[in-house]
């Protein structure tokens, strides 16, 4: 039960088919990466106004989670329904830093502090919290916050995953544990309103290191920073998958016991890739908070966490670039529906889950590949055709 | 702490236990025995609750004299409707995904979103409440300080009866024997002449019907809204996983433990922190007992 059978993976005998697939994939992936670069670095900034560009930046920050999910789900066979937790960690850490900065500077903040007689973040004053909790203190410093956004989720994710995988809690059970984690996090955030901002989250920031976040120019810069980091994380993911580590990872996904008998510790590999995905999500969360100006429990709980999986599934669970496309496409669809007919959004995303799982298990990337291999089979070498046929017969 | 407070706390724990047990019984069959992750299980409960609501409205308009017994009609209708839906679901979706548990999870999640929106659009976007039956109003005044609400007592009885019926069906009837045979060894069961696909469909439908019973009985305690199911689903899964899947007795014991914990934690902490710490505790326990508290020791 614990082994996830990724459908559409070729039969073991069809080595030729596998080779041709791999050739197609590397060609397609290189191509799609360049297209993605052109699209998000050139086409969108030229055509979109600042508002639309801000929306795109929002989807791209969610794309970090999708890239992570491709790594852990597509290649590691681990379905995490708790990526919202890591997204939320990054988002809240950044929000705490921004909140402290805007509380300690700015004229309206000073007016507020003189009114309440303390210089605590506004929501704490409203909830009559007397002093800053100790775990807020380090977030005064940007040199603590930025490393923490990367390191804290990594350490937490690694410990959680390693502990569970070492005990061979896997597959569906791990999914349920991550689901419970995101439930815990949103319950705690909403319940502890005085120190976390509760349902409203933490919002109303103005500056980051003295830079006004509200100007068009800064928003544009932030967009390019987001794109750059996202493309970098796609490249890092690709680097990991092409290394020996990535091969072991795929082997673990397909036959964990065999890899264990060969002397590897599968838990270590799975925990490592889980930590990488957590870091990606956390960075995405931090960028989201800077650009949207909000850290909210509604991005931490179960619903958004599962929604992140569909980003990866739509793009193709085996395609890192596809994940970004998936995040942008599903995100735009969400905006489109909420602007035009809100009540159909739930039908759309619900049916999307079912259709993708039933008919497009490898997502858009898989669809493209299928179309391409059909084209090449009809036109080119007989070897490919034979390989395809033997693959199909399996 | 006086005896009265202690007794009331124990009763609250008992009440939460029976609620959790009702919720988890259906899932224990669908997830525990069949290994199907049905994320729409919560929505099936909501569906049962809405069926009960519809029955109440029908009785109120056409047969006000029979209002006292509508709960039983609603209960049976809820079972029938949700199990028919479950049968259709198994035939139309689940059976294609038996070998891909994680994909089943995603597909049924999608289904749950669709169902929620259907509830919201075609029934009501607000929470609905059923009228309380006259004989379930009020409380049983045991002593001066101890009052046990009849509605909670009704659910306790209902949960015990349901658990007994499920036990009897699984362990004392031919159909139960078939279900256990198929879930234990599908190939051998098929070789012995059991129609395994048929058994799968019926088992799944039965589990879904139990969700309907749970949902319909919860209308006595709380109102029903479109997102009601989503609030139940995590707790339900946690109960089943904590008890150890494949063990009905484990599910019941884990519902008991979690119910008592919930009651005592809520007495000392705020409600939300109580829920969070229970979930955390369950994760920690699962680390030490990965197969659940009461898993049978089987080598595989």
XYZ file of C-alpha atoms in Angstrom:
694
model
C 0.000 0.000 0.000
C 2.779 2.364 0.885
C 4.329 2.258 -2.549
C 3.033 4.917 -4.827
C 2.655 3.609 -8.297
C 3.193 6.500 -10.582
C 1.063 5.679 -13.502
C 2.400 6.203 -16.929
C 5.880 5.150 -15.894
C 7.084 2.842 -18.598
C 7.299 -0.900 -18.194
C 10.599 -2.258 -17.061
C 11.299 -4.120 -20.268
C 10.887 -1.228 -22.648
C 14.357 0.167 -22.199
C 14.361 1.642 -25.693
C 11.124 3.453 -25.002
C 12.615 4.829 -21.832
C 15.660 6.081 -23.676
C 13.604 7.794 -26.331
C 11.373 9.290 -23.701
C 14.393 10.626 -21.901
C 15.694 12.184 -25.084
C 12.349 13.786 -25.754
C 12.125 14.991 -22.217
C 15.534 16.616 -22.068
C 14.819 18.346 -25.375
C 11.371 19.426 -24.253
C 12.485 20.530 -20.828
C 15.339 22.638 -22.133
C 12.979 24.197 -24.585
C 10.229 24.852 -22.061
C 12.683 26.376 -19.605
C 13.778 28.922 -22.187
C 10.167 29.663 -23.068
C 9.407 30.132 -19.400
C 12.330 32.547 -19.031
C 11.199 34.587 -22.011
C 7.620 34.559 -20.836
C 8.100 35.684 -17.263
C 11.198 37.853 -17.722
C 10.273 39.618 -20.967
C 6.703 39.065 -22.158
C 4.790 39.613 -18.920
C 6.691 42.713 -17.727
C 6.242 44.331 -21.136
C 2.523 43.672 -21.488
C 1.176 43.765 -17.935
C 0.472 46.836 -15.832
C 1.687 46.904 -12.259
C -1.503 45.388 -10.874
C -1.457 42.373 -13.207
C 2.256 41.980 -12.687
C 1.610 41.889 -8.950
C -0.894 39.088 -9.492
C 1.625 37.194 -11.585
C 4.195 37.640 -8.820
C 1.688 36.202 -6.368
C 1.197 33.068 -8.482
C 4.925 32.756 -9.040
C 5.543 32.787 -5.282
C 3.068 29.925 -5.026
C 5.005 28.313 -7.858
C 7.883 27.739 -5.420
C 5.672 25.305 -3.538
C 4.713 23.580 -6.775
C 8.368 23.131 -7.752
C 8.995 21.604 -4.336
C 6.014 19.311 -4.732
C 7.346 18.028 -8.064
C 10.602 17.136 -6.309
C 9.019 15.303 -3.396
C 5.911 13.879 -5.038
C 6.919 13.309 -8.633
C 10.423 12.056 -7.908
C 10.289 11.082 -4.242
C 6.841 9.522 -4.165
C 5.985 11.522 -1.037
C 2.668 13.333 -1.219
C 2.803 16.210 1.224
C -0.453 17.953 2.010
C 1.350 20.313 4.326
C 3.430 22.515 2.050
C 1.254 25.369 3.297
C 2.977 24.948 6.661
C 6.368 25.776 5.186
C 4.928 28.478 2.967
C 3.349 29.889 6.117
C 6.590 29.676 8.100
C 8.406 31.783 5.526
C 5.463 34.083 5.134
C 5.037 34.686 8.860
C 8.737 35.120 9.560
C 8.925 37.785 6.874
C 5.727 39.370 8.149
C 7.073 39.536 11.695
C 10.186 41.322 10.477
C 8.221 43.771 8.316
C 5.713 44.384 11.092
C 8.394 45.195 13.629
C 10.089 47.510 11.178
C 6.918 49.399 10.326
C 5.972 49.561 14.028
C 9.269 51.130 14.989
C 9.291 53.697 12.208
C 6.717 55.685 10.307
C 4.585 58.528 11.552
C 1.233 56.764 11.897
C 2.900 53.961 13.820
C 4.324 56.484 16.231
C 0.938 58.075 16.649
C -0.461 54.657 17.440
C 2.256 53.850 19.929
C 1.759 57.133 21.743
C -1.958 56.348 21.864
C -1.543 52.888 23.316
C 1.507 53.848 25.337
C 3.650 51.050 23.915
C 5.417 50.330 20.678
C 4.015 46.902 19.998
C 2.566 45.843 16.636
C -0.964 47.225 16.356
C -2.845 43.921 16.651
C -0.995 43.105 19.873
C -2.030 46.432 21.338
C -5.626 45.732 20.316
C -5.497 42.360 22.033
C -3.967 44.026 25.102
C -0.756 42.031 24.939
C 1.640 43.700 27.376
C 5.045 42.962 25.924
C 6.582 41.468 22.834
C 6.788 37.643 23.087
C 10.390 36.396 23.292
C 10.187 34.587 19.965
C 9.363 37.859 18.227
C 12.556 39.519 19.490
C 15.086 38.078 17.004
C 12.965 39.256 14.085
C 14.058 42.821 14.731
C 17.176 41.885 12.791
C 17.182 41.298 9.065
C 20.350 39.233 9.467
C 18.404 36.823 11.600
C 15.221 36.846 9.547
C 16.626 36.073 6.112
C 18.746 33.074 7.152
C 15.920 31.869 9.372
C 13.538 31.816 6.404
C 15.848 29.308 4.753
C 17.193 27.365 7.705
C 14.264 27.024 10.085
C 11.897 25.227 7.680
C 14.786 23.099 6.443
C 15.674 21.902 9.932
C 12.058 21.401 10.929
C 11.189 19.558 7.726
C 14.283 17.396 7.885
C 13.688 16.324 11.480
C 9.999 15.651 10.880
C 10.586 13.713 7.689
C 13.637 11.794 8.862
C 11.926 10.716 12.076
C 8.899 9.461 10.188
C 10.679 7.858 7.272
C 13.160 6.103 9.542
C 10.188 4.485 11.246
C 8.928 3.666 7.750
C 5.852 5.779 8.096
C 5.261 6.461 4.471
C 2.803 6.852 1.685
C -0.670 7.718 2.754
C 0.173 7.913 6.456
C 2.745 10.589 5.899
C 0.205 12.509 3.814
C -2.254 12.405 6.692
C 0.418 13.523 9.157
C 1.269 16.532 6.974
C -2.444 17.229 6.662
C -2.732 17.226 10.450
C 0.282 19.546 10.672
C -1.316 22.161 8.479
C -4.501 21.832 10.522
C -2.470 22.377 13.716
C -0.692 25.411 12.335
C -3.860 27.166 11.199
C -5.656 26.309 14.454
C -2.812 27.718 16.536
C -2.496 30.875 14.449
C -6.208 31.560 14.601
C -6.455 30.645 18.283
C -3.527 32.770 19.489
C -4.777 36.024 18.064
C -2.801 38.213 20.445
C 0.607 37.107 19.215
C -0.106 35.888 15.685
C -2.734 38.283 14.384
C -5.402 35.582 14.307
C -7.753 35.255 11.349
C -6.781 38.645 9.967
C -3.168 37.628 9.788
C -0.352 40.159 9.910
C -0.622 43.002 7.434
C -0.097 46.697 6.905
C 3.626 46.929 6.230
C 5.195 49.867 4.487
C 8.898 49.445 4.212
C 11.561 46.790 3.883
C 14.913 48.058 5.172
C 13.687 51.568 4.637
C 12.610 50.944 1.026
C 9.022 51.941 0.366
C 7.241 48.789 -0.839
C 4.314 50.632 -2.347
C 5.980 52.232 -5.364
C 5.612 50.776 -8.859
C 9.336 50.654 -9.321
C 9.959 48.571 -6.214
C 7.097 46.251 -7.147
C 8.684 45.710 -10.527
C 12.046 44.962 -8.928
C 10.404 42.527 -6.543
C 8.787 40.785 -9.495
C 12.146 40.247 -11.145
C 13.688 39.062 -7.884
C 10.851 36.532 -7.546
C 11.359 35.330 -11.117
C 15.090 35.042 -10.619
C 14.780 33.014 -7.430
C 12.084 30.814 -8.934
C 14.139 30.043 -12.027
C 17.112 29.402 -9.762
C 15.094 26.927 -7.724
C 13.993 25.158 -10.906
C 17.653 24.884 -11.902
C 18.660 23.664 -8.438
C 15.895 21.073 -8.622
C 17.102 19.955 -12.026
C 20.666 19.775 -10.764
C 19.592 17.587 -7.857
C 17.560 15.289 -10.088
C 20.406 14.844 -12.542
C 22.911 14.060 -9.839
C 23.406 10.572 -8.423
C 21.212 11.612 -5.531
C 18.305 12.157 -7.887
C 18.742 8.691 -9.354
C 18.689 7.117 -5.910
C 15.587 9.132 -5.162
C 13.731 7.793 -8.186
C 14.892 4.310 -7.292
C 13.463 4.765 -3.797
C 10.174 5.925 -5.251
C 9.915 2.857 -7.424
C 11.347 0.117 -5.180
C 12.235 1.356 -1.730
C 13.081 -2.038 -0.265
C 15.564 -2.857 -3.013
C 17.372 0.416 -2.448
C 17.488 -0.354 1.247
C 18.921 -3.805 0.578
C 21.588 -2.190 -1.570
C 22.884 -0.428 1.495
C 21.343 3.013 1.167
C 19.330 4.717 3.854
C 16.158 5.754 2.007
C 14.966 7.859 4.937
C 17.973 10.154 4.609
C 17.381 10.781 0.907
C 13.671 11.332 1.309
C 14.151 13.651 4.272
C 16.759 15.629 2.325
C 14.505 16.233 -0.651
C 11.606 17.008 1.689
C 13.741 19.658 3.391
C 14.683 21.165 0.013
C 11.020 21.417 -0.935
C 10.276 23.017 2.437
C 12.960 25.657 1.841
C 11.507 26.450 -1.592
C 8.040 26.839 -0.113
C 9.338 29.042 2.676
C 11.160 31.347 0.258
C 7.971 31.522 -1.785
C 6.042 32.440 1.334
C 8.463 35.224 2.239
C 8.307 36.695 -1.272
C 4.532 36.418 -1.201
C 4.342 38.407 2.008
C 6.599 41.189 0.752
C 4.595 41.596 -2.441
C 1.037 40.990 -1.305
C 1.598 42.687 2.030
C -0.057 39.974 4.045
C 0.628 36.816 6.027
C -2.625 35.010 6.576
C -3.727 31.701 8.093
C -5.871 31.179 5.009
C -2.672 30.300 3.119
C -1.514 27.827 5.739
C -4.485 25.587 6.325
C -5.529 22.409 4.576
C -7.376 23.825 1.570
C -4.491 25.881 0.129
C -2.007 23.135 0.978
C -3.922 20.627 -1.109
C -4.454 23.235 -3.799
C -0.688 23.551 -4.158
C -0.562 19.888 -5.135
C -2.910 20.535 -8.036
C -0.522 23.193 -9.369
C 2.130 20.538 -9.672
C -0.343 17.970 -10.981
C -1.654 20.254 -13.726
C 1.827 21.147 -14.907
C 2.942 17.573 -14.662
C 4.237 15.898 -11.580
C 7.485 15.011 -13.301
C 8.211 18.431 -14.734
C 9.810 21.191 -12.685
C 9.076 23.809 -15.316
C 5.554 22.465 -15.676
C 4.975 23.165 -11.989
C 5.537 26.874 -12.582
C 3.165 26.819 -15.536
C 0.656 24.925 -13.413
C 0.822 27.480 -10.602
C 0.392 30.382 -13.002
C -2.420 28.709 -14.955
C -4.438 27.572 -11.950
C -3.805 30.906 -10.241
C -5.001 32.860 -13.275
C -8.030 30.604 -13.565
C -8.826 31.352 -9.927
C -8.586 35.094 -10.541
C -10.647 34.784 -13.702
C -13.409 32.909 -11.899
C -13.438 35.156 -8.861
C -13.711 38.213 -11.108
C -16.473 36.798 -13.286
C -18.450 33.998 -11.657
C -17.287 33.135 -8.190
C -19.699 30.295 -7.625
C -18.187 28.139 -10.386
C -14.623 28.251 -9.110
C -15.148 25.335 -6.723
C -16.657 23.220 -9.497
C -13.778 24.091 -11.763
C -11.013 23.213 -9.331
C -12.869 20.134 -8.094
C -13.356 18.758 -11.583
C -9.767 19.724 -12.407
C -8.510 17.481 -9.589
C -10.564 14.555 -10.868
C -9.780 15.038 -14.553
C -6.054 15.481 -14.050
C -5.797 12.413 -11.849
C -7.942 10.233 -14.079
C -6.896 11.292 -17.545
C -3.727 13.349 -17.301
C -1.608 11.743 -14.598
C 1.493 13.450 -15.978
C -0.207 16.774 -16.493
C 0.383 19.162 -19.331
C 4.010 18.133 -19.639
C 2.913 14.542 -20.136
C 0.354 15.625 -22.705
C 2.956 17.575 -24.677
C 5.312 14.649 -24.540
C 2.675 12.243 -25.755
C 1.838 14.526 -28.675
C 5.487 14.943 -29.512
C 6.367 11.268 -29.341
C 3.396 10.523 -31.584
C 4.637 13.030 -34.104
C 8.160 11.681 -34.076
C 6.895 8.123 -34.280
C 4.887 8.794 -37.415
C 7.628 10.728 -39.160
C 11.029 9.539 -38.062
C 12.907 6.456 -37.066
C 11.363 3.051 -36.882
C 13.258 2.532 -33.660
C 11.080 5.036 -31.836
C 7.940 3.544 -33.277
C 8.969 0.068 -32.245
C 9.884 1.323 -28.838
C 6.551 3.052 -28.513
C 4.689 -0.033 -29.581
C 6.512 -2.278 -27.158
C 5.932 0.312 -24.484
C 2.271 0.396 -25.328
C 1.951 -3.349 -25.316
C 3.215 -3.566 -21.764
C -12.733 19.200 41.668
C -16.069 18.068 42.926
C -17.682 14.813 41.951
C -20.290 16.626 39.855
C -17.713 18.380 37.711
C -15.823 15.139 37.349
C -18.947 13.281 36.279
C -19.920 15.960 33.781
C -16.414 15.960 32.295
C -16.475 12.198 31.976
C -19.863 12.406 30.312
C -18.641 15.056 27.863
C -15.719 12.794 27.059
C -18.086 9.886 26.540
C -20.240 12.002 24.264
C -17.267 13.139 22.166
C -16.137 9.515 22.058
C -19.399 8.321 20.572
C -19.428 11.168 18.053
C -15.885 10.357 16.961
C -16.744 6.676 16.833
C -19.744 7.266 14.581
C -17.596 9.437 12.321
C -14.767 6.951 12.198
C -16.697 3.692 11.730
C -17.435 4.367 8.076
C -13.903 5.477 7.406
C -12.505 2.490 9.272
C -14.209 0.305 6.682
C -13.417 2.407 3.614
C -9.882 3.370 4.593
C -9.011 0.753 7.184
C -10.273 -2.333 5.415
C -10.222 -1.299 1.758
C -7.321 1.151 1.864
C -9.235 3.814 -0.047
C -8.506 7.390 0.988
C -11.853 9.049 0.588
C -11.380 12.745 1.305
C -15.053 13.273 0.446
C -16.048 11.213 3.493
C -16.778 14.381 5.422
C -19.046 15.606 2.640
C -20.900 12.305 2.791
C -21.582 13.058 6.450
C -22.824 16.484 5.453
C -24.993 14.779 2.836
C -26.529 12.573 5.518
C -27.158 15.644 7.635
C -28.885 17.398 4.739
C -31.040 14.344 4.058
C -32.108 14.445 7.694
C -32.822 18.145 7.345
C -34.914 17.509 4.235
C -36.876 14.800 6.033
C -37.547 17.160 8.915
C -38.829 19.846 6.569
C -41.018 17.298 4.771
C -42.539 16.024 8.012
C -43.060 19.538 9.293
C -45.081 20.493 6.233
C -46.980 17.288 5.488
C -47.165 15.295 8.698
C -46.624 17.480 11.745
C -48.254 14.837 13.900
C -45.438 12.406 13.176
C -42.622 14.822 13.979
C -41.614 12.699 16.938
C -40.452 9.822 14.797
C -38.971 11.675 11.850
C -35.435 11.187 13.216
C -35.618 7.472 12.513
C -36.961 8.004 9.008
C -34.235 10.585 8.421
C -31.598 8.202 9.721
C -32.654 5.381 7.412
C -33.022 7.697 4.420
C -29.594 9.166 5.122
C -28.093 5.681 5.110
C -29.824 4.766 1.854
C -28.964 7.983 0.017
C -25.305 8.077 1.035
C -24.733 4.401 0.364
C -26.301 4.711 -3.094
C -24.056 7.682 -3.722
C -21.117 5.675 -2.414
C -21.968 2.815 -4.776
C -22.046 5.181 -7.745
C -18.808 6.772 -6.590
C -17.051 3.430 -6.371
C -18.252 2.348 -9.804
C -17.600 5.686 -11.446
C -14.326 6.793 -9.904
C -12.710 4.833 -7.092
C -12.406 1.487 -8.874
C -10.111 2.982 -11.479
C -7.729 4.196 -8.805
C -7.359 1.214 -6.443
C -3.678 0.860 -7.171
C -2.918 4.565 -6.785
C -3.838 5.560 -3.221
C -2.329 9.035 -3.408
C -4.234 9.763 -6.612
C -7.447 8.563 -4.988
C -6.792 11.119 -2.284
C -6.547 13.960 -4.806
C -9.521 12.883 -6.904
C -11.811 12.518 -3.899
C -10.574 15.888 -2.620
C -11.750 17.351 -5.910
C -15.065 15.591 -5.462
C -15.408 17.035 -1.973
C -14.964 20.564 -3.350
C -17.651 19.944 -5.965
C -20.031 18.544 -3.360
C -19.452 21.517 -1.068
C -20.349 23.896 -3.836
C -23.456 21.878 -4.680
C -24.562 22.108 -1.042
C -23.868 25.825 -1.067
C -25.637 26.532 -4.318
C -28.640 24.238 -4.174
C -29.418 23.891 -0.485
C -28.188 26.883 1.418
C -25.007 28.853 1.808
C -25.904 29.356 5.459
C -25.973 26.766 8.176
C -29.247 24.912 8.533
C -30.697 23.553 11.744
C -33.250 20.826 12.245
C -36.061 21.255 14.779
C -35.364 19.295 17.937
C -37.699 16.399 18.532
C -39.763 16.857 21.687
C -38.428 13.742 23.430
C -34.838 14.815 22.837
C -35.296 18.221 24.422
C -33.957 18.957 27.856
C -31.739 16.827 29.992
C -31.840 13.925 32.363
C -31.359 15.432 35.834
C -29.482 12.652 37.593
C -28.610 14.620 40.703
C -28.587 18.281 41.625
C -25.353 19.039 39.753
C -25.435 16.422 36.998
C -27.649 16.981 33.959
C -27.189 14.763 30.920
C -28.737 16.138 27.702
C -31.086 13.632 26.061
C -29.752 14.384 22.582
C -26.251 13.335 23.652
C -27.595 10.231 25.354
C -29.454 9.391 22.130
C -26.213 9.634 20.156
C -24.403 7.476 22.676
C -27.043 4.772 22.297
C -27.085 5.153 18.528
C -23.300 4.868 18.323
C -23.248 1.734 20.441
C -26.019 0.151 18.356
C -24.281 1.089 15.112
C -20.956 -0.309 16.292
C -22.662 -3.526 17.355
C -24.408 -3.844 13.985
C -21.178 -3.216 12.089
C -19.416 -5.797 14.219
C -22.176 -8.319 13.663
C -22.224 -7.758 9.914
C -18.461 -8.017 9.558
C -17.901 -10.984 11.825
C -21.138 -12.941 11.959
C -22.557 -12.932 8.428
C -21.531 -14.468 5.116
C -21.245 -11.013 3.509
C -18.938 -9.930 6.311
C -16.848 -13.004 5.760
C -16.576 -12.131 2.076
C -15.595 -8.563 2.874
C -12.860 -9.711 5.224
C -11.674 -12.326 2.778
C -11.362 -9.832 -0.057
C -9.596 -7.234 2.045
C -7.171 -9.758 3.463
C -6.242 -11.528 0.272
C -7.909 -10.371 -2.872
C -6.418 -12.956 -5.216
C -7.187 -15.924 -3.010
C -10.685 -14.657 -2.351
C -11.253 -14.360 -6.083
C -9.895 -17.845 -6.607
C -12.332 -19.150 -4.005
C -15.211 -17.897 -6.120
C -15.945 -14.543 -4.536
C -16.857 -11.758 -6.922
C -14.279 -9.308 -5.619
C -15.317 -6.260 -7.642
C -18.889 -6.651 -6.425
C -17.731 -7.010 -2.826
C -15.578 -3.878 -3.238
C -18.545 -1.845 -4.420
C -20.821 -3.067 -1.642
C -18.203 -2.584 1.057
C -17.536 0.955 -0.089
C -21.255 1.710 -0.240
C -21.685 0.329 3.281
C -18.898 2.541 4.622
C -20.442 5.565 2.947
C -23.838 4.704 4.389
C -22.292 4.748 7.865
C -21.037 8.251 7.140
C -24.623 9.172 6.314
C -25.812 7.793 9.668
C -23.132 9.790 11.476
C -24.051 12.973 9.621
C -27.756 12.595 10.199
C -27.308 12.080 13.941
C -25.019 15.114 14.279
C -27.875 17.391 13.315
C -29.134 16.829 16.871
C -26.057 18.581 18.230
C -24.941 21.136 15.704
C -26.091 22.969 12.631
C -24.985 21.840 9.176
C -23.246 24.018 6.615
C -21.487 23.455 3.317
C -18.069 23.211 4.977
C -19.209 20.988 7.843
C -17.658 17.946 6.221
C -14.275 19.559 5.871
C -14.199 20.290 9.575
C -14.776 16.624 10.394
C -12.439 15.007 7.930
C -9.060 15.533 9.610
C -10.301 14.391 13.007
C -11.896 11.344 11.434
C -8.710 10.325 9.656
C -6.689 10.932 12.800
C -8.968 8.648 14.812
C -8.631 5.837 12.283
C -4.861 6.200 11.859
C -4.284 6.553 15.610
C -6.180 3.382 16.357
C -4.377 1.436 13.710
C -6.062 0.743 10.425
C -7.417 -2.736 9.788
C -8.652 -2.955 13.351
C -12.216 -2.012 14.157
C -11.602 -2.382 17.860
C -8.571 -0.117 17.501
C -10.701 2.557 15.907
C -13.208 2.395 18.737
C -10.507 2.506 21.423
C -8.760 5.400 19.747
C -12.048 7.295 19.506
C -12.444 6.710 23.240
C -8.939 7.946 24.095
C -9.153 10.995 21.837
C -12.654 11.802 23.084
C -11.566 11.730 26.733
C -8.432 13.755 25.960
C -10.498 16.325 24.108
C -12.865 16.670 27.035
C -10.102 17.067 29.646
C -7.923 19.306 27.504
C -10.840 21.592 26.782
C -11.466 21.825 30.507
C -7.942 23.132 31.047
C -7.070 24.858 27.773
C -8.962 26.854 25.190
C -10.878 24.831 22.616
C -8.552 25.501 19.717
C -5.399 24.770 21.707
C -6.976 21.536 22.923
C -7.548 20.405 19.343
C -4.069 21.429 18.263
C -2.364 19.646 21.154
C -4.352 16.469 20.542
C -3.351 16.423 16.888
C 0.258 17.004 17.915
C 0.071 14.252 20.517
C -1.305 11.861 17.927
C 1.584 12.648 15.566
C 4.056 11.974 18.377
C 2.351 8.694 19.285
C 2.367 7.665 15.638
C 6.112 8.198 15.643
C 6.491 5.587 18.349
C 3.766 3.280 17.038
C 3.770 3.851 13.259
C 0.994 1.347 12.687
C -1.279 2.859 15.268
C -1.902 2.045 18.894
C -3.738 -1.204 18.408
C -2.267 -2.591 15.234
C -2.135 -6.324 14.985
C 1.443 -7.565 14.986
C 1.766 -8.889 11.480
C 4.913 -9.467 9.546
C 4.714 -8.330 5.974
